[in-house]
mmCIF file of C-alpha atoms in Angstrom:
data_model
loop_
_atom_site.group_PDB
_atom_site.id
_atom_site.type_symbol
_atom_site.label_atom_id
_atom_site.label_comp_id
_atom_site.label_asym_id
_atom_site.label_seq_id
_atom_site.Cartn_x
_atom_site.Cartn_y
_atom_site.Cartn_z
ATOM 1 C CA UNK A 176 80.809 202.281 153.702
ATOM 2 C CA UNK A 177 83.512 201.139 151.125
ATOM 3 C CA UNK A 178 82.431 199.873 147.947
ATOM 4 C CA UNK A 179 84.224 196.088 148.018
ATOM 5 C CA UNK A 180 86.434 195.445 144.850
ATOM 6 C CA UNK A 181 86.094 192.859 142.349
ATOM 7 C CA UNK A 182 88.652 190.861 141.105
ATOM 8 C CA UNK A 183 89.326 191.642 137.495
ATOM 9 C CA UNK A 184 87.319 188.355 136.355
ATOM 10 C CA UNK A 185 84.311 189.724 137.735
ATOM 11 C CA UNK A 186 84.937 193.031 136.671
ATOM 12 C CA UNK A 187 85.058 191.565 133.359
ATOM 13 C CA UNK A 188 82.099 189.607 133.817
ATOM 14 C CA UNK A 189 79.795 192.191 134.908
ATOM 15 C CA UNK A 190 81.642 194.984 132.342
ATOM 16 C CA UNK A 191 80.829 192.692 129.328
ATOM 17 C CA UNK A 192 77.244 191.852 130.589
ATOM 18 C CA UNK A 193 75.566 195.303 129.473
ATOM 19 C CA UNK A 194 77.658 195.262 125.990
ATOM 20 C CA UNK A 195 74.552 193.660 123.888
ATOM 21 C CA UNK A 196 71.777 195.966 125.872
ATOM 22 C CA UNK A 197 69.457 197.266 122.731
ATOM 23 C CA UNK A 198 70.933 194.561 119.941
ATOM 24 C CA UNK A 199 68.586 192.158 118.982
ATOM 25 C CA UNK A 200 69.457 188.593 120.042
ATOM 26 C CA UNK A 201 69.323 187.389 116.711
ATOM 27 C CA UNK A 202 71.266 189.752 115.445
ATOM 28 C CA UNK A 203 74.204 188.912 118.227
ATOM 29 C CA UNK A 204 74.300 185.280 117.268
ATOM 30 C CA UNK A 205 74.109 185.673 113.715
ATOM 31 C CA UNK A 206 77.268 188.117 114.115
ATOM 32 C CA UNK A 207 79.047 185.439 116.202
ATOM 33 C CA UNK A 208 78.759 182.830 114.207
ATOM 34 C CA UNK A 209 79.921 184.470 111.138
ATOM 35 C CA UNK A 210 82.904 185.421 113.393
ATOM 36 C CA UNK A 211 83.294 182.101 114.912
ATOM 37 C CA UNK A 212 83.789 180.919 111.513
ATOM 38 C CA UNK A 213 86.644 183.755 110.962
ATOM 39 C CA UNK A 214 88.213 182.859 114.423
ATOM 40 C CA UNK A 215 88.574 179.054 113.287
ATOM 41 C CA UNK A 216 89.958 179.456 109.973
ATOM 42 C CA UNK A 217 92.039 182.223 108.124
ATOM 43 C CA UNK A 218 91.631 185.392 107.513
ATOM 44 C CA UNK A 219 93.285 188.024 104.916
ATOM 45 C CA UNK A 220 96.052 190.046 106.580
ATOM 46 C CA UNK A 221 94.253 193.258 104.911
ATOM 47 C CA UNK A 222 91.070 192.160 106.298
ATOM 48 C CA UNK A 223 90.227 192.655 110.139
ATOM 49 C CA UNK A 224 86.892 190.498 110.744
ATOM 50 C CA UNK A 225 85.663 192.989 113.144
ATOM 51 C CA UNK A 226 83.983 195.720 111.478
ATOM 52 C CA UNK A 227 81.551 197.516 113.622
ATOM 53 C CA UNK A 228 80.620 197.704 117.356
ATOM 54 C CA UNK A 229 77.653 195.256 116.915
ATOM 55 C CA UNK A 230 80.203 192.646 115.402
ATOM 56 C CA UNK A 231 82.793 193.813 118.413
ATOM 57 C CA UNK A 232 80.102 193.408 121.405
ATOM 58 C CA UNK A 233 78.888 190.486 120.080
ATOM 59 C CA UNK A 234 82.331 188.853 119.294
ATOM 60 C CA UNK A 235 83.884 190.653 122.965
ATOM 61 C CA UNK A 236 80.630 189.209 125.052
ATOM 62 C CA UNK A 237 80.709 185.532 123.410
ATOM 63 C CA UNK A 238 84.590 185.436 123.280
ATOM 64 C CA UNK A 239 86.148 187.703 125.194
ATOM 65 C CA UNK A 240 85.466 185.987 128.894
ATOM 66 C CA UNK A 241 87.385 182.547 126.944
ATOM 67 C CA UNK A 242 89.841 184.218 126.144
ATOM 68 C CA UNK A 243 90.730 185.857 129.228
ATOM 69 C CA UNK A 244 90.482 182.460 131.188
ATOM 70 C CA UNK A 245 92.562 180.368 128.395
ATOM 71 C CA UNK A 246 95.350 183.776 128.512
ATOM 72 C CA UNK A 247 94.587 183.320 132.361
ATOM 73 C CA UNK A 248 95.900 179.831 132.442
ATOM 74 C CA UNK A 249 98.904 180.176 130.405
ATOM 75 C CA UNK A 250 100.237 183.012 132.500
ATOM 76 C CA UNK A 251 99.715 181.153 135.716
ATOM 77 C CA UNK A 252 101.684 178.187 134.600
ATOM 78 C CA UNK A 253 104.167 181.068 133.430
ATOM 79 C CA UNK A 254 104.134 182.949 136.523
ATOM 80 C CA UNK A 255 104.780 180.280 138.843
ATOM 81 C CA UNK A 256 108.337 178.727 136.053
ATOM 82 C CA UNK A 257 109.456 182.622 137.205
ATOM 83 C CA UNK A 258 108.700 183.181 140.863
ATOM 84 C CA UNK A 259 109.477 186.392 142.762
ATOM 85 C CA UNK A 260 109.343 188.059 138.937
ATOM 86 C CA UNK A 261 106.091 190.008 137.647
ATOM 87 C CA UNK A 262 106.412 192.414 134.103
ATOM 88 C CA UNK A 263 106.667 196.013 134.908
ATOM 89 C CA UNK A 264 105.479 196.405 130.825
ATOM 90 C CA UNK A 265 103.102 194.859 128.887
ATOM 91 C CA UNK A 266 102.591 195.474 125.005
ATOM 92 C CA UNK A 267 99.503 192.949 123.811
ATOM 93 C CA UNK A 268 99.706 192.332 120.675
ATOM 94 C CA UNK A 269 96.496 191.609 118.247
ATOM 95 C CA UNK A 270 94.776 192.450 121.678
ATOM 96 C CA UNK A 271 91.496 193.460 120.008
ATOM 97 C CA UNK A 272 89.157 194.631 123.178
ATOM 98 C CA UNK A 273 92.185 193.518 125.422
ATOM 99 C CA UNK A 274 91.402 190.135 126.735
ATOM 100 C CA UNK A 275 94.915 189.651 128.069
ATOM 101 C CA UNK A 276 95.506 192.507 129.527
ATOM 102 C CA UNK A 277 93.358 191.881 131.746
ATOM 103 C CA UNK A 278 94.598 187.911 132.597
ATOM 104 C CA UNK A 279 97.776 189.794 132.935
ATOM 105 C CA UNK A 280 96.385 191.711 135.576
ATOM 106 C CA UNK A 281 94.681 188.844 137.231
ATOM 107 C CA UNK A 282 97.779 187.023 137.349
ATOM 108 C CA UNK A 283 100.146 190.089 138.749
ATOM 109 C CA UNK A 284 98.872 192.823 140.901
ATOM 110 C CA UNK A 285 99.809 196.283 140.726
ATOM 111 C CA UNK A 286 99.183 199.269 137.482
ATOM 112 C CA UNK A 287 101.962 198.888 135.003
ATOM 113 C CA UNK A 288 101.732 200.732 131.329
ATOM 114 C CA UNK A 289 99.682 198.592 129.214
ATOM 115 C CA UNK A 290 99.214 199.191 124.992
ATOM 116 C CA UNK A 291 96.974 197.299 123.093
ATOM 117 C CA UNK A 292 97.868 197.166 119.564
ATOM 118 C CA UNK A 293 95.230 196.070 116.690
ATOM 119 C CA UNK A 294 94.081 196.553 113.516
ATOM 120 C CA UNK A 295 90.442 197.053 114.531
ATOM 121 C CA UNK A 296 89.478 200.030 115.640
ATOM 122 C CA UNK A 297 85.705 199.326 116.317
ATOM 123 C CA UNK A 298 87.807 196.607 118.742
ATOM 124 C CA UNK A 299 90.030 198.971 120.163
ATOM 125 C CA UNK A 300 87.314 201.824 121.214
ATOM 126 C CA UNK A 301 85.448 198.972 122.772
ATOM 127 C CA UNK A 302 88.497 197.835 124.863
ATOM 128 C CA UNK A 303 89.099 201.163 126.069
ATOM 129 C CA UNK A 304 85.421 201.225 127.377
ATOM 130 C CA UNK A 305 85.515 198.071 129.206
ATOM 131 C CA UNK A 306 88.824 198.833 130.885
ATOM 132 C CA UNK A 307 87.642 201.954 132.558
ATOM 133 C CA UNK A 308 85.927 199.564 135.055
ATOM 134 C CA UNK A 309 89.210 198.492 135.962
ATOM 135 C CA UNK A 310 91.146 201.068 137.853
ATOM 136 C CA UNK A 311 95.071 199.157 136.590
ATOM 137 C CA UNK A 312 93.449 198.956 132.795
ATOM 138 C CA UNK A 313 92.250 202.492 132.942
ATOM 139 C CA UNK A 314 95.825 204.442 132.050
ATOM 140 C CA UNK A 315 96.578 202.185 129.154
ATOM 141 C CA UNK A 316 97.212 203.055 125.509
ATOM 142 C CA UNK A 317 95.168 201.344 122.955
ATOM 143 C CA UNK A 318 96.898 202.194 119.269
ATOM 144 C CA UNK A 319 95.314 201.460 115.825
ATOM 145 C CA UNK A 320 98.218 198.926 113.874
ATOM 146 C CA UNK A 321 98.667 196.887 110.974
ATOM 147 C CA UNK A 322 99.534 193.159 112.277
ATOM 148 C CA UNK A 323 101.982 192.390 110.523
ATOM 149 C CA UNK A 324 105.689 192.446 108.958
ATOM 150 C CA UNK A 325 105.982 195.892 109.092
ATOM 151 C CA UNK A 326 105.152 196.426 113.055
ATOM 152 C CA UNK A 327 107.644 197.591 115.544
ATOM 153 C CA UNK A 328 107.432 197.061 118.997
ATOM 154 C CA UNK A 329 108.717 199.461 121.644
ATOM 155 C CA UNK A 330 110.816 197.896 124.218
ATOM 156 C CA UNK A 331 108.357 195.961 127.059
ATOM 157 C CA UNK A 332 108.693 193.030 130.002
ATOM 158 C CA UNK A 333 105.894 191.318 128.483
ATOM 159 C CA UNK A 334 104.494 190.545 124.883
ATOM 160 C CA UNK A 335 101.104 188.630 124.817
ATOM 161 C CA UNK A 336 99.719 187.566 121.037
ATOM 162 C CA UNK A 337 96.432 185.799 121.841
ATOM 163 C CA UNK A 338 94.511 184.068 119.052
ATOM 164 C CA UNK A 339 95.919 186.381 116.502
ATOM 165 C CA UNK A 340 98.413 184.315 114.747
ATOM 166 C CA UNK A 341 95.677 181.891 112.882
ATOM 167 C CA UNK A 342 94.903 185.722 111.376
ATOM 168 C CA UNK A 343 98.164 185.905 109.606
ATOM 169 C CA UNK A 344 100.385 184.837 106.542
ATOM 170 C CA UNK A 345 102.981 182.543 107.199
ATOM 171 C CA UNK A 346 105.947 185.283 106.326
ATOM 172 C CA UNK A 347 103.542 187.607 109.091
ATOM 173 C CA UNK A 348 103.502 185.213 111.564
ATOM 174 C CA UNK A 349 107.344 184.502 111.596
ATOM 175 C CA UNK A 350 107.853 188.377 111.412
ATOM 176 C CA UNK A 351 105.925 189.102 114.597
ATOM 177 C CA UNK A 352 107.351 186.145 116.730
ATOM 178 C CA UNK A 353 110.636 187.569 116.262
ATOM 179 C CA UNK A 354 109.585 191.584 116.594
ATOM 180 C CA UNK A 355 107.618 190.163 119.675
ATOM 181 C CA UNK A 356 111.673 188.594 120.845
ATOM 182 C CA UNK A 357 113.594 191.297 119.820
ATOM 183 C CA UNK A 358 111.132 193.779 122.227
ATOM 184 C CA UNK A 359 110.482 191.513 125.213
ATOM 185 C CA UNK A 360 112.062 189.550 128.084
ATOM 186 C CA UNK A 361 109.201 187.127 128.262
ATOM 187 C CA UNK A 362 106.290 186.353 125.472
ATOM 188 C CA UNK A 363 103.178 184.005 126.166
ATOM 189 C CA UNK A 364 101.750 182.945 122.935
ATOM 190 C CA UNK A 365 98.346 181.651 123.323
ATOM 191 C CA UNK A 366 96.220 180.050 120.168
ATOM 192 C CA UNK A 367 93.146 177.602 119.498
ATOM 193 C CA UNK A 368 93.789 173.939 120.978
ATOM 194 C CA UNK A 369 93.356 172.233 117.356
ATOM 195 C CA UNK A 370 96.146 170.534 115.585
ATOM 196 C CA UNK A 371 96.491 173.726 113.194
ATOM 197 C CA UNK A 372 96.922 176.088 116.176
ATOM 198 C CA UNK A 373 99.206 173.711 117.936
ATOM 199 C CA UNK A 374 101.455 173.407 114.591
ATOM 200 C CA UNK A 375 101.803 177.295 114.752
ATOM 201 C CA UNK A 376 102.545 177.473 118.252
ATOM 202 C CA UNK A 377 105.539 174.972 117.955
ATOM 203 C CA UNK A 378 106.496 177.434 115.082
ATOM 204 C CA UNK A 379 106.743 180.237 117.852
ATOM 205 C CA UNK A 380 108.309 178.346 120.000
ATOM 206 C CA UNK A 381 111.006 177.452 117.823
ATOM 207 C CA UNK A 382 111.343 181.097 116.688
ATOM 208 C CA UNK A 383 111.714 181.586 120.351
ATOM 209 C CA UNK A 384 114.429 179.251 121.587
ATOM 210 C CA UNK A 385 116.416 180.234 118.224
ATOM 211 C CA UNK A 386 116.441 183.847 119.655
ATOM 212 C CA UNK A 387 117.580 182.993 122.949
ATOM 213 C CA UNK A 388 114.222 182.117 125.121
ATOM 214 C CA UNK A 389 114.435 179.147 127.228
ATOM 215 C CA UNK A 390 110.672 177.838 127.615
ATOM 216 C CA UNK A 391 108.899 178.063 130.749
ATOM 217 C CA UNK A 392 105.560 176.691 130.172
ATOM 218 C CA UNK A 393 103.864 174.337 129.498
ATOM 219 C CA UNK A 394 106.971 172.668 128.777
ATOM 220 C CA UNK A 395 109.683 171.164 131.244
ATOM 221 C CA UNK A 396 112.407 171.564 129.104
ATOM 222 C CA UNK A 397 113.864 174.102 125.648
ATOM 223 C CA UNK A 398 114.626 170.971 123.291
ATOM 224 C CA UNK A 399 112.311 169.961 120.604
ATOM 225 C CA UNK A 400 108.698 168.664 120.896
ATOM 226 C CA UNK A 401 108.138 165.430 121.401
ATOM 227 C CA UNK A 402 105.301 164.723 119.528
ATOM 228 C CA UNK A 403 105.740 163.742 116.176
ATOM 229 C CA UNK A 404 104.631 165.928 113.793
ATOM 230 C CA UNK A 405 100.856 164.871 112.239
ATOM 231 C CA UNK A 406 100.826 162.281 115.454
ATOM 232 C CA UNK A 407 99.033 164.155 118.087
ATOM 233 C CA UNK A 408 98.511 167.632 119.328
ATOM 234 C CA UNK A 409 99.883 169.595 123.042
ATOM 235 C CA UNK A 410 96.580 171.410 123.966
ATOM 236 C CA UNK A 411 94.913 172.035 127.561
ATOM 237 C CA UNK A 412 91.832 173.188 128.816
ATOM 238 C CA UNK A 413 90.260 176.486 130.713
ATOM 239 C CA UNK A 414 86.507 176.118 132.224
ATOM 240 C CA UNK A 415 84.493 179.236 130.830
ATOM 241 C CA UNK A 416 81.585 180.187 132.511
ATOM 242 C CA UNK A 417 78.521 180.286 129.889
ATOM 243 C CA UNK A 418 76.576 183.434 129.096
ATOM 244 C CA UNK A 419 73.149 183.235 127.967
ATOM 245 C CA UNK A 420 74.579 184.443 124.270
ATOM 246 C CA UNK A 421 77.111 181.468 124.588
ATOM 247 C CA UNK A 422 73.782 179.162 125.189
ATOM 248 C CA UNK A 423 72.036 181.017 122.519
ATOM 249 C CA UNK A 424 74.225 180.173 119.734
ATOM 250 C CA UNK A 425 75.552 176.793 121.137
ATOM 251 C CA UNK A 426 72.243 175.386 122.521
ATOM 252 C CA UNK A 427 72.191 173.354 125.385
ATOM 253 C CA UNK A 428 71.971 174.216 128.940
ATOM 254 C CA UNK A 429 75.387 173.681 130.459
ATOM 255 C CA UNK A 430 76.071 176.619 132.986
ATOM 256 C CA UNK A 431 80.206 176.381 131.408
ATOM 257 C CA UNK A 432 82.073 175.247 128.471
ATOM 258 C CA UNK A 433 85.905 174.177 128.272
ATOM 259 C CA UNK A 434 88.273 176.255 126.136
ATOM 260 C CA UNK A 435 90.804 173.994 124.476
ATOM 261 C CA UNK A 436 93.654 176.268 124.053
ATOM 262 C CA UNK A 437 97.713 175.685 122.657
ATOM 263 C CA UNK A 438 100.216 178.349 124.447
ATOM 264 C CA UNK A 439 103.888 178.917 124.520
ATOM 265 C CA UNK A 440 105.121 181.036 127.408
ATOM 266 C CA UNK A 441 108.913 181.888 127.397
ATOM 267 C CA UNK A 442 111.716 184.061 128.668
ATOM 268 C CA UNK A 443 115.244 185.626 128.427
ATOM 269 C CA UNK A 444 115.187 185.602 132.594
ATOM 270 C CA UNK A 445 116.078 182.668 134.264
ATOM 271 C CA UNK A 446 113.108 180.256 134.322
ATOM 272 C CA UNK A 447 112.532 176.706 136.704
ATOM 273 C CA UNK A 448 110.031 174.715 134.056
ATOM 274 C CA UNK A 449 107.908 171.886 136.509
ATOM 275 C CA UNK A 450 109.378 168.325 136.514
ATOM 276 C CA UNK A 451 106.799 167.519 134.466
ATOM 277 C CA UNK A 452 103.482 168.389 132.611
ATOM 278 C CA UNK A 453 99.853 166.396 132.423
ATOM 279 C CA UNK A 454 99.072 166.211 128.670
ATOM 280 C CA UNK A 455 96.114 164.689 128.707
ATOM 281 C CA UNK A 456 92.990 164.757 130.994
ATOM 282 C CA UNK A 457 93.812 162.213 133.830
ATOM 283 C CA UNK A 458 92.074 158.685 134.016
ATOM 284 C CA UNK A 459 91.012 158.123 137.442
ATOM 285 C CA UNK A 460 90.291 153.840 137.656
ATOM 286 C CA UNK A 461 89.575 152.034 140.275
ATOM 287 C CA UNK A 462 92.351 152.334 142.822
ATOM 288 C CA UNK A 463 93.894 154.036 140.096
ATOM 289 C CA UNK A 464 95.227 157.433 137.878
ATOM 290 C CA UNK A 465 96.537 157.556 134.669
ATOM 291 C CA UNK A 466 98.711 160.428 134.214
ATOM 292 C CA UNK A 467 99.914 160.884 130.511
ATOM 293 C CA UNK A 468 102.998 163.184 130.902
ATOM 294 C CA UNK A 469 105.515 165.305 129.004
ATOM 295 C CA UNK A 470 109.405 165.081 131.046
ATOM 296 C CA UNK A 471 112.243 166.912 131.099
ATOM 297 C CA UNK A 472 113.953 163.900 129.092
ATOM 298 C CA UNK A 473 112.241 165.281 126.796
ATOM 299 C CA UNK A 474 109.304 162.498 126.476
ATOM 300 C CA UNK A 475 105.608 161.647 126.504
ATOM 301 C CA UNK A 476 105.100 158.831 129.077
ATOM 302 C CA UNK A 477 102.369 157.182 131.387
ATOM 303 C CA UNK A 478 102.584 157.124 134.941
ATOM 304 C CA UNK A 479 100.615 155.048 137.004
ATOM 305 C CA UNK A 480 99.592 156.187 140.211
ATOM 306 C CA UNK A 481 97.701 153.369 142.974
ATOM 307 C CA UNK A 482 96.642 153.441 146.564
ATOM 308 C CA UNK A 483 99.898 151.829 147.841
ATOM 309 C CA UNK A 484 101.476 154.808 146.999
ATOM 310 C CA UNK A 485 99.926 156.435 149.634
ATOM 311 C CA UNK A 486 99.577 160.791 149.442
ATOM 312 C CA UNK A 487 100.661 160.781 146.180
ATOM 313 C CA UNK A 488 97.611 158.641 144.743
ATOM 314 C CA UNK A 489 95.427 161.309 146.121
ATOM 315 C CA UNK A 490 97.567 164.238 144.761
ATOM 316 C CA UNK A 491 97.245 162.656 141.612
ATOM 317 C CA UNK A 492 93.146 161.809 142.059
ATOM 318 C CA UNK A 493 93.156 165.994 142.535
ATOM 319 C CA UNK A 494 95.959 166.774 139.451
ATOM 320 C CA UNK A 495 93.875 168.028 136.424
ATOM 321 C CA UNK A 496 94.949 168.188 132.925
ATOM 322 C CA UNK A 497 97.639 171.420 132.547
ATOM 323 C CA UNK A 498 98.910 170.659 135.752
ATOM 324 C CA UNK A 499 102.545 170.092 137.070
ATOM 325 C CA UNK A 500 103.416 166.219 138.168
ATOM 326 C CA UNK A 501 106.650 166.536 140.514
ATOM 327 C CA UNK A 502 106.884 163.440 141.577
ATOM 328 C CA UNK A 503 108.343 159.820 139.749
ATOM 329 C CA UNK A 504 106.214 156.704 139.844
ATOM 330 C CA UNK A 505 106.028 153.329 138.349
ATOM 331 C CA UNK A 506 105.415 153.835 134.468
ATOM 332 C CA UNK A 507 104.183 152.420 131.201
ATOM 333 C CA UNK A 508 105.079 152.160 127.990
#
């Protein structure tokens, strides 16, 4: 009988469910929300917060399974701006216990050479474990680095930098974007979903265009953001299924939370951005949806979609927030 074989969310899922056998629950969520704390602000350069393998299984079990789903999302919007193309490389950088590479092998099948690059090495050996349930993770290279202005990256498809930017000095941050261009045909920056994160993803992304990427998601066009700075914030939303340790150290008894993540996902290949983007979490009135939206113009607008416009008012009743919006309808100011 053949042993069936689980997608690499499951995998993950059941590979990160045995990391916090013999640590004392109270232990766990005392380490996580010391981290949590770490993860939300900024932290020295010279200082990586992970410093053990309690603080790394308790940080990879309560964070890792977010991660991959809000790396997960961003890649998906990427991989369908670039159809037909999937990264024969990927170099994650900042990877930690290597959240995205495994999103990048949900989102393209097939083995390709994978290295994981962080400063951690508690985070690192930990990664290493967990991939060997994975038979495309198993062959990958997971290499001790300094994150920072003095990394070089080898030549690769791919370069993911997940959550690791809020980590970094300003001077650090502008020096990895543009190793991170120099080495890559396509990057996917991925960080929190608060107005600080946002601000340093529109940082990226203007690193980005300024070395010749053309954006692919989640914007429909390369020119400038149209948010004004201060005004507002470009953020979306992955649903995360809820351990018992998430429950433990957020209360309640929700069976999944919503990551609210910022991403920038762009190329040097030739990329087809959607029409249009959902910026906000659609208002479904009745006979009604209200679709805030980011254009190709480029511009935030409203469209308003009712019955009498027939299929479309139930494509848009089913659109979620993230999601393309192809189609023109009447609009508000």
């Amino acid at each position: 009988m053949n042993t069936p074989v689980l997608a690499p969310a499951e995998t993950l899922r059941t590979a990160l469910a045995g990391l916090l056998d013999g640590l004392p629950p109270k232990r766990a969520a005392q380490a996580v929300d010391r981290l949590i704390a770490h993860y939300r602000g900024a932290t020295p350069t010279d200082a990586p917060i992970l410093r053990d393998r309690a603080d790394v299984a308790a940080y990879a079990a309560y964070r890792m399974p977010a991660t991959f789903e809000a790396v997960r999302s961003a890649l998906a919007a990427f991989a369908d701006a670039v159809p037909g193309w999937a990264p024969d490389s990927h170099t994650d950088v900042g990877g930690g216990t290597g959240a995205a590479a495994w999103a990048v092998s949900a989102t393209w099948e097939g083995e390709r050479p994978v290295t994981v690059l962080d400063w951690a090495e508690p985070a690192l050996a930990l990664g290493r474990e967990i991939a060997a349930a994975h038979p495309a993770l198993r062959g990958a290279r997971w290499r001790r680095d300094r994150i920072g202005a003095a990394l070089t990256l080898q030549d690769t498809d791919l370069v993911t930098v997940s959550y690791v930017l809020n980590e970094l000095t300003a001077a650090d941050r502008s020096a990895l974007v543009d190793a991170a261009a120099c080495a890559a045909r396509a990057v996917v920056i991925v960080e929190p979903g608060t107005p600080d994160g946002y601000a340093r993803v529109i940082e990226a992304r203007d690193r980005l265009i300024a070395a010749g990427f053309h954006v692919a998601a989640p914007c429909p066009h390369s020119a400038a953001c149209p948010i004004a700075p201060g005004t507002d914030w470009c953020h979306f939303s992955a649903r995360v299924s809820r351990s018992s340790l998430h429950r433990q150290v957020k209360g309640g008894s929700l069976a999944y939370e919503d990551e609210k993540f910022s991403y920038v996902a762009a190329a040097r290949l030739p990329v087809a951005p959607v029409p249009s983007r959902v910026v906000r979490r659609p208002q479904i009135r009745k006979g009604q949806v209200l679709l805030d939206l980011c254009g190709t113009e480029p511009s935030l607008r409203r469209a308003t979609v009712t019955k009498r416009h027939g299929p479309l008012y139930k494509e848009a009743r089913d659109t979620d927030w993230g999601d393309a919006w192809p189609a023109a309808v009447r609009e508000e100011a």
